[in-house]
């Protein structure tokens, strides 16, 4: 069994990654590990924030772990909200949510292309490896569906006519940026386990 701490406070991410992992892998969230810590995300890139989260938890716990940082990049907004996806509407009282702000900024734009990006930072015995997953699609004119989290109700992945918010978790996994990054993580860890390095 490969056991890892998943350095996140986002229960939706835990649910999605648990569902995406094959047998033989077990993850423990920060809450389950008894670690109650808000990890800062001060950096201008998903990669640097992911590294910060996993390093902080590795140093604190001394255990192999991984984190992920993700964001939604809208083409017409030069990649915003991007690394600021979780805090996009913060401190701007005219927007009640991140999706409100995104829809307002895209209202007059013809180009509604966007992509989700996930970066996973894995730390095994102090050594970091990064994995990336992308999912291209478009931003819907208005929110549809209540499943998932974050921007799911406004994101339609390429190859579907439904938003992530209208999909079951199983359906979302067929397209998901997070699932693609997890698949790479699994291949890598399976290789390490084969050579008895984890
Ligand atoms: P941790 O840092 O504790 O892992 P977080 O919620 O702060 O959790 P991020 O900093 O990675 O996570 O922020 C990612 C934000 O991007 C998240 O809050 C959502 O708003 C959005 N997001 C990421 N993946 C998404 C997905 O699959 N569906 C919808 N929105 C997503």
PDB file of C-alpha atoms and ligand atoms in Angstrom:
ATOM      1  CA  UNK A   1       0.000   0.000   0.000  1.00  0.00           C
ATOM      2  CA  UNK A   2       1.345   3.446  -0.928  1.00  0.00           C
ATOM      3  CA  UNK A   3       0.282   5.934   1.754  1.00  0.00           C
ATOM      4  CA  UNK A   4       0.526   9.676   1.344  1.00  0.00           C
ATOM      5  CA  UNK A   5      -0.680  12.781   3.137  1.00  0.00           C
ATOM      6  CA  UNK A   6      -2.656  15.017   0.774  1.00  0.00           C
ATOM      7  CA  UNK A   7      -1.776  18.560   1.842  1.00  0.00           C
ATOM      8  CA  UNK A   8      -5.126  20.251   1.295  1.00  0.00           C
ATOM      9  CA  UNK A   9      -7.974  21.776   3.264  1.00  0.00           C
ATOM     10  CA  UNK A  10     -10.374  21.384   0.337  1.00  0.00           C
ATOM     11  CA  UNK A  11     -12.673  18.377   0.917  1.00  0.00           C
ATOM     12  CA  UNK A  12     -13.881  18.409  -2.717  1.00  0.00           C
ATOM     13  CA  UNK A  13     -10.327  17.856  -3.917  1.00  0.00           C
ATOM     14  CA  UNK A  14      -9.940  14.969  -1.443  1.00  0.00           C
ATOM     15  CA  UNK A  15     -13.136  13.350  -2.713  1.00  0.00           C
ATOM     16  CA  UNK A  16     -12.113  13.705  -6.375  1.00  0.00           C
ATOM     17  CA  UNK A  17      -8.577  12.419  -5.879  1.00  0.00           C
ATOM     18  CA  UNK A  18      -9.697   9.507  -3.712  1.00  0.00           C
ATOM     19  CA  UNK A  19     -12.158   8.500  -6.416  1.00  0.00           C
ATOM     20  CA  UNK A  20      -9.443   8.771  -9.086  1.00  0.00           C
ATOM     21  CA  UNK A  21      -6.862   6.603  -7.298  1.00  0.00           C
ATOM     22  CA  UNK A  22      -6.593   2.871  -8.041  1.00  0.00           C
ATOM     23  CA  UNK A  23      -6.395   0.155  -5.379  1.00  0.00           C
ATOM     24  CA  UNK A  24      -3.125   0.083  -3.510  1.00  0.00           C
ATOM     25  CA  UNK A  25      -3.095   3.840  -2.864  1.00  0.00           C
ATOM     26  CA  UNK A  26      -4.299   5.462   0.326  1.00  0.00           C
ATOM     27  CA  UNK A  27      -4.448   9.179   1.055  1.00  0.00           C
ATOM     28  CA  UNK A  28      -4.955  10.991   4.328  1.00  0.00           C
ATOM     29  CA  UNK A  29      -6.171  14.592   4.290  1.00  0.00           C
ATOM     30  CA  UNK A  30      -4.678  17.214   6.599  1.00  0.00           C
ATOM     31  CA  UNK A  31      -7.756  17.055   8.822  1.00  0.00           C
ATOM     32  CA  UNK A  32      -7.510  13.233   9.011  1.00  0.00           C
ATOM     33  CA  UNK A  33      -3.802  13.532   9.839  1.00  0.00           C
ATOM     34  CA  UNK A  34      -4.683  15.935  12.686  1.00  0.00           C
ATOM     35  CA  UNK A  35      -2.881  18.808  10.978  1.00  0.00           C
ATOM     36  CA  UNK A  36      -4.843  22.030  11.231  1.00  0.00           C
ATOM     37  CA  UNK A  37      -2.889  24.531   9.259  1.00  0.00           C
ATOM     38  CA  UNK A  38      -3.732  27.220   6.724  1.00  0.00           C
ATOM     39  CA  UNK A  39      -0.906  27.077   4.226  1.00  0.00           C
ATOM     40  CA  UNK A  40      -0.074  30.374   2.535  1.00  0.00           C
ATOM     41  CA  UNK A  41      -0.336  30.605  -1.265  1.00  0.00           C
ATOM     42  CA  UNK A  42       1.613  33.801  -1.909  1.00  0.00           C
ATOM     43  CA  UNK A  43       3.307  32.937  -5.204  1.00  0.00           C
ATOM     44  CA  UNK A  44       2.482  34.056  -8.760  1.00  0.00           C
ATOM     45  CA  UNK A  45       2.370  30.524 -10.183  1.00  0.00           C
ATOM     46  CA  UNK A  46       0.432  27.315  -9.469  1.00  0.00           C
ATOM     47  CA  UNK A  47       3.740  25.414  -9.426  1.00  0.00           C
ATOM     48  CA  UNK A  48       5.304  27.598  -6.707  1.00  0.00           C
ATOM     49  CA  UNK A  49       2.170  27.471  -4.534  1.00  0.00           C
ATOM     50  CA  UNK A  50       1.923  23.696  -4.886  1.00  0.00           C
ATOM     51  CA  UNK A  51       5.589  23.378  -3.870  1.00  0.00           C
ATOM     52  CA  UNK A  52       5.064  25.615  -0.850  1.00  0.00           C
ATOM     53  CA  UNK A  53       2.072  23.572   0.353  1.00  0.00           C
ATOM     54  CA  UNK A  54       3.770  20.183   0.030  1.00  0.00           C
ATOM     55  CA  UNK A  55       7.093  21.373   1.496  1.00  0.00           C
ATOM     56  CA  UNK A  56       5.416  22.962   4.536  1.00  0.00           C
ATOM     57  CA  UNK A  57       3.577  19.709   5.267  1.00  0.00           C
ATOM     58  CA  UNK A  58       6.602  17.490   4.574  1.00  0.00           C
ATOM     59  CA  UNK A  59       8.694  19.539   6.998  1.00  0.00           C
ATOM     60  CA  UNK A  60       5.928  19.496   9.601  1.00  0.00           C
ATOM     61  CA  UNK A  61       5.059  15.798   9.369  1.00  0.00           C
ATOM     62  CA  UNK A  62       8.252  14.184   8.057  1.00  0.00           C
ATOM     63  CA  UNK A  63       5.989  12.034   5.873  1.00  0.00           C
ATOM     64  CA  UNK A  64       5.746  11.568   2.133  1.00  0.00           C
ATOM     65  CA  UNK A  65       3.010  13.839   0.835  1.00  0.00           C
ATOM     66  CA  UNK A  66       1.634  15.751  -2.093  1.00  0.00           C
ATOM     67  CA  UNK A  67      -0.344  18.916  -2.677  1.00  0.00           C
ATOM     68  CA  UNK A  68      -2.084  20.383  -5.651  1.00  0.00           C
ATOM     69  CA  UNK A  69      -2.783  23.933  -6.770  1.00  0.00           C
ATOM     70  CA  UNK A  70      -5.327  24.508  -9.490  1.00  0.00           C
ATOM     71  CA  UNK A  71      -6.887  27.362 -11.381  1.00  0.00           C
ATOM     72  CA  UNK A  72      -9.133  28.361 -14.232  1.00  0.00           C
ATOM     73  CA  UNK A  73      -7.549  30.387 -17.048  1.00  0.00           C
ATOM     74  CA  UNK A  74      -9.840  32.392 -19.351  1.00  0.00           C
ATOM     75  CA  UNK A  75      -8.243  33.240 -22.704  1.00  0.00           C
ATOM     76  CA  UNK A  76      -9.986  36.636 -23.077  1.00  0.00           C
ATOM     77  CA  UNK A  77      -8.798  37.640 -19.584  1.00  0.00           C
ATOM     78  CA  UNK A  78      -5.132  36.858 -20.284  1.00  0.00           C
ATOM     79  CA  UNK A  79      -5.254  33.745 -18.123  1.00  0.00           C
ATOM     80  CA  UNK A  80      -7.189  35.236 -15.168  1.00  0.00           C
ATOM     81  CA  UNK A  81      -8.345  34.201 -12.619  1.00  0.00           C
ATOM     82  CA  UNK A  82      -5.512  31.622 -12.868  1.00  0.00           C
ATOM     83  CA  UNK A  83      -3.452  31.387  -9.726  1.00  0.00           C
ATOM     84  CA  UNK A  84      -6.001  33.670  -7.974  1.00  0.00           C
ATOM     85  CA  UNK A  85      -8.976  31.394  -8.734  1.00  0.00           C
ATOM     86  CA  UNK A  86      -9.839  30.686  -5.086  1.00  0.00           C
ATOM     87  CA  UNK A  87      -9.745  34.375  -4.117  1.00  0.00           C
ATOM     88  CA  UNK A  88     -10.855  36.073  -7.367  1.00  0.00           C
ATOM     89  CA  UNK A  89     -13.822  38.029  -5.925  1.00  0.00           C
ATOM     90  CA  UNK A  90     -12.245  38.717  -2.514  1.00  0.00           C
ATOM     91  CA  UNK A  91     -12.361  42.321  -1.383  1.00  0.00           C
ATOM     92  CA  UNK A  92     -14.607  43.375  -4.268  1.00  0.00           C
ATOM     93  CA  UNK A  93     -18.067  43.868  -2.754  1.00  0.00           C
ATOM     94  CA  UNK A  94     -19.826  44.122  -6.134  1.00  0.00           C
ATOM     95  CA  UNK A  95     -19.209  40.416  -6.734  1.00  0.00           C
ATOM     96  CA  UNK A  96     -20.821  37.892  -4.408  1.00  0.00           C
ATOM     97  CA  UNK A  97     -18.845  34.994  -5.819  1.00  0.00           C
ATOM     98  CA  UNK A  98     -15.910  34.109  -8.024  1.00  0.00           C
ATOM     99  CA  UNK A  99     -18.241  32.849 -10.753  1.00  0.00           C
ATOM    100  CA  UNK A 100     -20.249  36.139 -10.685  1.00  0.00           C
ATOM    101  CA  UNK A 101     -17.070  38.055 -11.279  1.00  0.00           C
ATOM    102  CA  UNK A 102     -15.910  35.751 -14.064  1.00  0.00           C
ATOM    103  CA  UNK A 103     -19.278  35.940 -15.864  1.00  0.00           C
ATOM    104  CA  UNK A 104     -19.376  39.751 -15.500  1.00  0.00           C
ATOM    105  CA  UNK A 105     -15.874  40.170 -16.949  1.00  0.00           C
ATOM    106  CA  UNK A 106     -16.692  37.886 -19.887  1.00  0.00           C
ATOM    107  CA  UNK A 107     -20.144  39.373 -20.598  1.00  0.00           C
ATOM    108  CA  UNK A 108     -19.019  41.425 -23.629  1.00  0.00           C
ATOM    109  CA  UNK A 109     -16.313  39.078 -24.807  1.00  0.00           C
ATOM    110  CA  UNK A 110     -16.808  36.862 -27.844  1.00  0.00           C
ATOM    111  CA  UNK A 111     -14.042  34.514 -26.784  1.00  0.00           C
ATOM    112  CA  UNK A 112     -15.241  32.308 -23.922  1.00  0.00           C
ATOM    113  CA  UNK A 113     -12.442  29.736 -24.163  1.00  0.00           C
ATOM    114  CA  UNK A 114     -10.897  28.677 -20.868  1.00  0.00           C
ATOM    115  CA  UNK A 115      -8.945  25.837 -19.359  1.00  0.00           C
ATOM    116  CA  UNK A 116      -8.489  24.319 -15.942  1.00  0.00           C
ATOM    117  CA  UNK A 117      -4.959  23.526 -14.875  1.00  0.00           C
ATOM    118  CA  UNK A 118      -3.832  21.391 -11.935  1.00  0.00           C
ATOM    119  CA  UNK A 119      -0.267  21.136 -10.713  1.00  0.00           C
ATOM    120  CA  UNK A 120       0.580  18.370  -8.246  1.00  0.00           C
ATOM    121  CA  UNK A 121       3.725  18.610  -6.135  1.00  0.00           C
ATOM    122  CA  UNK A 122       4.812  15.235  -4.743  1.00  0.00           C
ATOM    123  CA  UNK A 123       7.493  14.942  -2.059  1.00  0.00           C
ATOM    124  CA  UNK A 124       9.093  11.543  -1.519  1.00  0.00           C
ATOM    125  CA  UNK A 125      11.953  11.484   1.010  1.00  0.00           C
ATOM    126  CA  UNK A 126      12.410  15.235   0.572  1.00  0.00           C
ATOM    127  CA  UNK A 127      12.618  15.119  -3.231  1.00  0.00           C
ATOM    128  CA  UNK A 128       9.960  16.934  -5.259  1.00  0.00           C
ATOM    129  CA  UNK A 129       8.365  15.894  -8.557  1.00  0.00           C
ATOM    130  CA  UNK A 130       5.691  17.977 -10.357  1.00  0.00           C
ATOM    131  CA  UNK A 131       2.780  16.679 -12.474  1.00  0.00           C
ATOM    132  CA  UNK A 132       0.359  18.710 -14.597  1.00  0.00           C
ATOM    133  CA  UNK A 133      -3.188  18.143 -15.867  1.00  0.00           C
ATOM    134  CA  UNK A 134      -5.127  20.380 -18.289  1.00  0.00           C
ATOM    135  CA  UNK A 135      -8.762  20.496 -19.356  1.00  0.00           C
ATOM    136  CA  UNK A 136      -9.855  22.866 -22.153  1.00  0.00           C
ATOM    137  CA  UNK A 137     -13.392  24.132 -22.574  1.00  0.00           C
ATOM    138  CA  UNK A 138     -15.635  27.200 -22.580  1.00  0.00           C
ATOM    139  CA  UNK A 139     -17.384  29.370 -20.001  1.00  0.00           C
ATOM    140  CA  UNK A 140     -21.185  29.034 -20.082  1.00  0.00           C
ATOM    141  CA  UNK A 141     -23.303  32.238 -20.256  1.00  0.00           C
ATOM    142  CA  UNK A 142     -24.837  31.449 -16.847  1.00  0.00           C
ATOM    143  CA  UNK A 143     -24.310  28.831 -14.094  1.00  0.00           C
ATOM    144  CA  UNK A 144     -25.908  25.430 -14.702  1.00  0.00           C
ATOM    145  CA  UNK A 145     -26.027  22.535 -12.245  1.00  0.00           C
ATOM    146  CA  UNK A 146     -25.102  22.317  -8.586  1.00  0.00           C
ATOM    147  CA  UNK A 147     -22.632  19.432  -8.493  1.00  0.00           C
ATOM    148  CA  UNK A 148     -18.948  19.815  -7.783  1.00  0.00           C
ATOM    149  CA  UNK A 149     -17.391  23.005  -6.464  1.00  0.00           C
ATOM    150  CA  UNK A 150     -15.835  26.321  -7.436  1.00  0.00           C
ATOM    151  CA  UNK A 151     -16.282  27.159 -11.109  1.00  0.00           C
ATOM    152  CA  UNK A 152     -17.866  23.799 -12.016  1.00  0.00           C
ATOM    153  CA  UNK A 153     -21.342  25.275 -12.826  1.00  0.00           C
ATOM    154  CA  UNK A 154     -19.890  27.620 -15.482  1.00  0.00           C
ATOM    155  CA  UNK A 155     -17.301  25.365 -17.138  1.00  0.00           C
ATOM    156  CA  UNK A 156     -18.185  23.214 -20.170  1.00  0.00           C
ATOM    157  CA  UNK A 157     -15.328  20.857 -21.076  1.00  0.00           C
ATOM    158  CA  UNK A 158     -14.500  20.257 -24.735  1.00  0.00           C
ATOM    159  CA  UNK A 159     -16.369  17.163 -25.956  1.00  0.00           C
ATOM    160  CA  UNK A 160     -19.444  17.741 -23.769  1.00  0.00           C
ATOM    161  CA  UNK A 161     -22.483  20.004 -23.828  1.00  0.00           C
ATOM    162  CA  UNK A 162     -22.884  19.914 -20.036  1.00  0.00           C
ATOM    163  CA  UNK A 163     -21.133  21.989 -17.390  1.00  0.00           C
ATOM    164  CA  UNK A 164     -19.091  20.174 -14.746  1.00  0.00           C
ATOM    165  CA  UNK A 165     -21.841  21.324 -12.370  1.00  0.00           C
ATOM    166  CA  UNK A 166     -24.340  19.170 -14.293  1.00  0.00           C
ATOM    167  CA  UNK A 167     -22.124  16.075 -14.211  1.00  0.00           C
ATOM    168  CA  UNK A 168     -21.749  13.307 -11.688  1.00  0.00           C
ATOM    169  CA  UNK A 169     -18.250  12.916 -10.303  1.00  0.00           C
ATOM    170  CA  UNK A 170     -17.730   9.879 -12.571  1.00  0.00           C
ATOM    171  CA  UNK A 171     -18.671  11.981 -15.628  1.00  0.00           C
ATOM    172  CA  UNK A 172     -16.407  14.869 -14.566  1.00  0.00           C
ATOM    173  CA  UNK A 173     -13.485  12.452 -14.190  1.00  0.00           C
ATOM    174  CA  UNK A 174     -13.638  11.663 -17.932  1.00  0.00           C
ATOM    175  CA  UNK A 175     -12.470  15.225 -18.639  1.00  0.00           C
ATOM    176  CA  UNK A 176     -10.936  16.417 -15.397  1.00  0.00           C
ATOM    177  CA  UNK A 177      -7.614  18.276 -15.222  1.00  0.00           C
ATOM    178  CA  UNK A 178      -7.181  16.869 -11.707  1.00  0.00           C
ATOM    179  CA  UNK A 179      -7.721  13.285 -12.850  1.00  0.00           C
ATOM    180  CA  UNK A 180      -5.147  13.734 -15.643  1.00  0.00           C
ATOM    181  CA  UNK A 181      -2.540  14.977 -13.163  1.00  0.00           C
ATOM    182  CA  UNK A 182      -3.404  12.135 -10.747  1.00  0.00           C
ATOM    183  CA  UNK A 183      -2.932   9.555 -13.522  1.00  0.00           C
ATOM    184  CA  UNK A 184       0.643  10.812 -14.039  1.00  0.00           C
ATOM    185  CA  UNK A 185       1.245  10.703 -10.283  1.00  0.00           C
ATOM    186  CA  UNK A 186       0.010   7.096 -10.148  1.00  0.00           C
ATOM    187  CA  UNK A 187       2.266   5.989 -13.027  1.00  0.00           C
ATOM    188  CA  UNK A 188       5.258   7.606 -11.306  1.00  0.00           C
ATOM    189  CA  UNK A 189       4.507   6.119  -7.870  1.00  0.00           C
ATOM    190  CA  UNK A 190       3.824   2.693  -9.330  1.00  0.00           C
ATOM    191  CA  UNK A 191       7.284   2.840 -10.928  1.00  0.00           C
ATOM    192  CA  UNK A 192       8.890   3.826  -7.611  1.00  0.00           C
ATOM    193  CA  UNK A 193       7.040   1.043  -5.791  1.00  0.00           C
ATOM    194  CA  UNK A 194       8.284  -1.433  -8.412  1.00  0.00           C
ATOM    195  CA  UNK A 195      11.840  -0.459  -7.606  1.00  0.00           C
ATOM    196  CA  UNK A 196      11.025  -0.455  -3.841  1.00  0.00           C
ATOM    197  CA  UNK A 197      11.731   3.264  -3.421  1.00  0.00           C
ATOM    198  CA  UNK A 198       8.427   4.077  -1.749  1.00  0.00           C
TER     199      UNK A 198
HETATM  200  P1  LIG B   1      -6.024  23.915  -0.883  1.00  0.00           P
HETATM  201  O1  LIG B   1      -5.092  25.034  -1.214  1.00  0.00           O
HETATM  202  O2  LIG B   1      -6.218  23.688   0.595  1.00  0.00           O
HETATM  203  O3  LIG B   1      -5.675  22.640  -1.616  1.00  0.00           O
HETATM  204  P2  LIG B   1      -8.007  25.604  -2.225  1.00  0.00           P
HETATM  205  O4  LIG B   1      -9.488  25.528  -2.369  1.00  0.00           O
HETATM  206  O5  LIG B   1      -7.406  26.843  -1.602  1.00  0.00           O
HETATM  207  O6  LIG B   1      -7.508  24.282  -1.434  1.00  0.00           O
HETATM  208  P3  LIG B   1      -6.553  26.201  -4.671  1.00  0.00           P
HETATM  209  O7  LIG B   1      -5.724  27.204  -3.981  1.00  0.00           O
HETATM  210  O8  LIG B   1      -5.891  25.204  -5.577  1.00  0.00           O
HETATM  211  O9  LIG B   1      -7.408  25.337  -3.628  1.00  0.00           O
HETATM  212  O10 LIG B   1      -7.674  26.995  -5.449  1.00  0.00           O
HETATM  213  C1  LIG B   1      -8.268  26.438  -6.527  1.00  0.00           C
HETATM  214  C2  LIG B   1      -9.565  27.154  -6.808  1.00  0.00           C
HETATM  215  O11 LIG B   1      -9.778  26.986  -8.211  1.00  0.00           O
HETATM  216  C3  LIG B   1     -10.721  26.483  -6.105  1.00  0.00           C
HETATM  217  O12 LIG B   1     -11.055  27.103  -4.891  1.00  0.00           O
HETATM  218  C4  LIG B   1     -11.836  26.615  -7.148  1.00  0.00           C
HETATM  219  O13 LIG B   1     -12.447  27.858  -7.046  1.00  0.00           O
HETATM  220  C5  LIG B   1     -11.061  26.542  -8.470  1.00  0.00           C
HETATM  221  N1  LIG B   1     -11.011  25.157  -8.960  1.00  0.00           N
HETATM  222  C6  LIG B   1      -9.943  24.322  -8.975  1.00  0.00           C
HETATM  223  N2  LIG B   1     -10.260  23.131  -9.473  1.00  0.00           N
HETATM  224  C7  LIG B   1     -11.570  23.191  -9.763  1.00  0.00           C
HETATM  225  C8  LIG B   1     -12.498  22.267 -10.270  1.00  0.00           C
HETATM  226  O14 LIG B   1     -12.161  21.012 -10.566  1.00  0.00           O
HETATM  227  N3  LIG B   1     -13.759  22.668 -10.433  1.00  0.00           N
HETATM  228  C9  LIG B   1     -14.130  23.925 -10.136  1.00  0.00           C
HETATM  229  N4  LIG B   1     -13.325  24.851  -9.628  1.00  0.00           N
HETATM  230  C10 LIG B   1     -12.049  24.493  -9.431  1.00  0.00           C
END
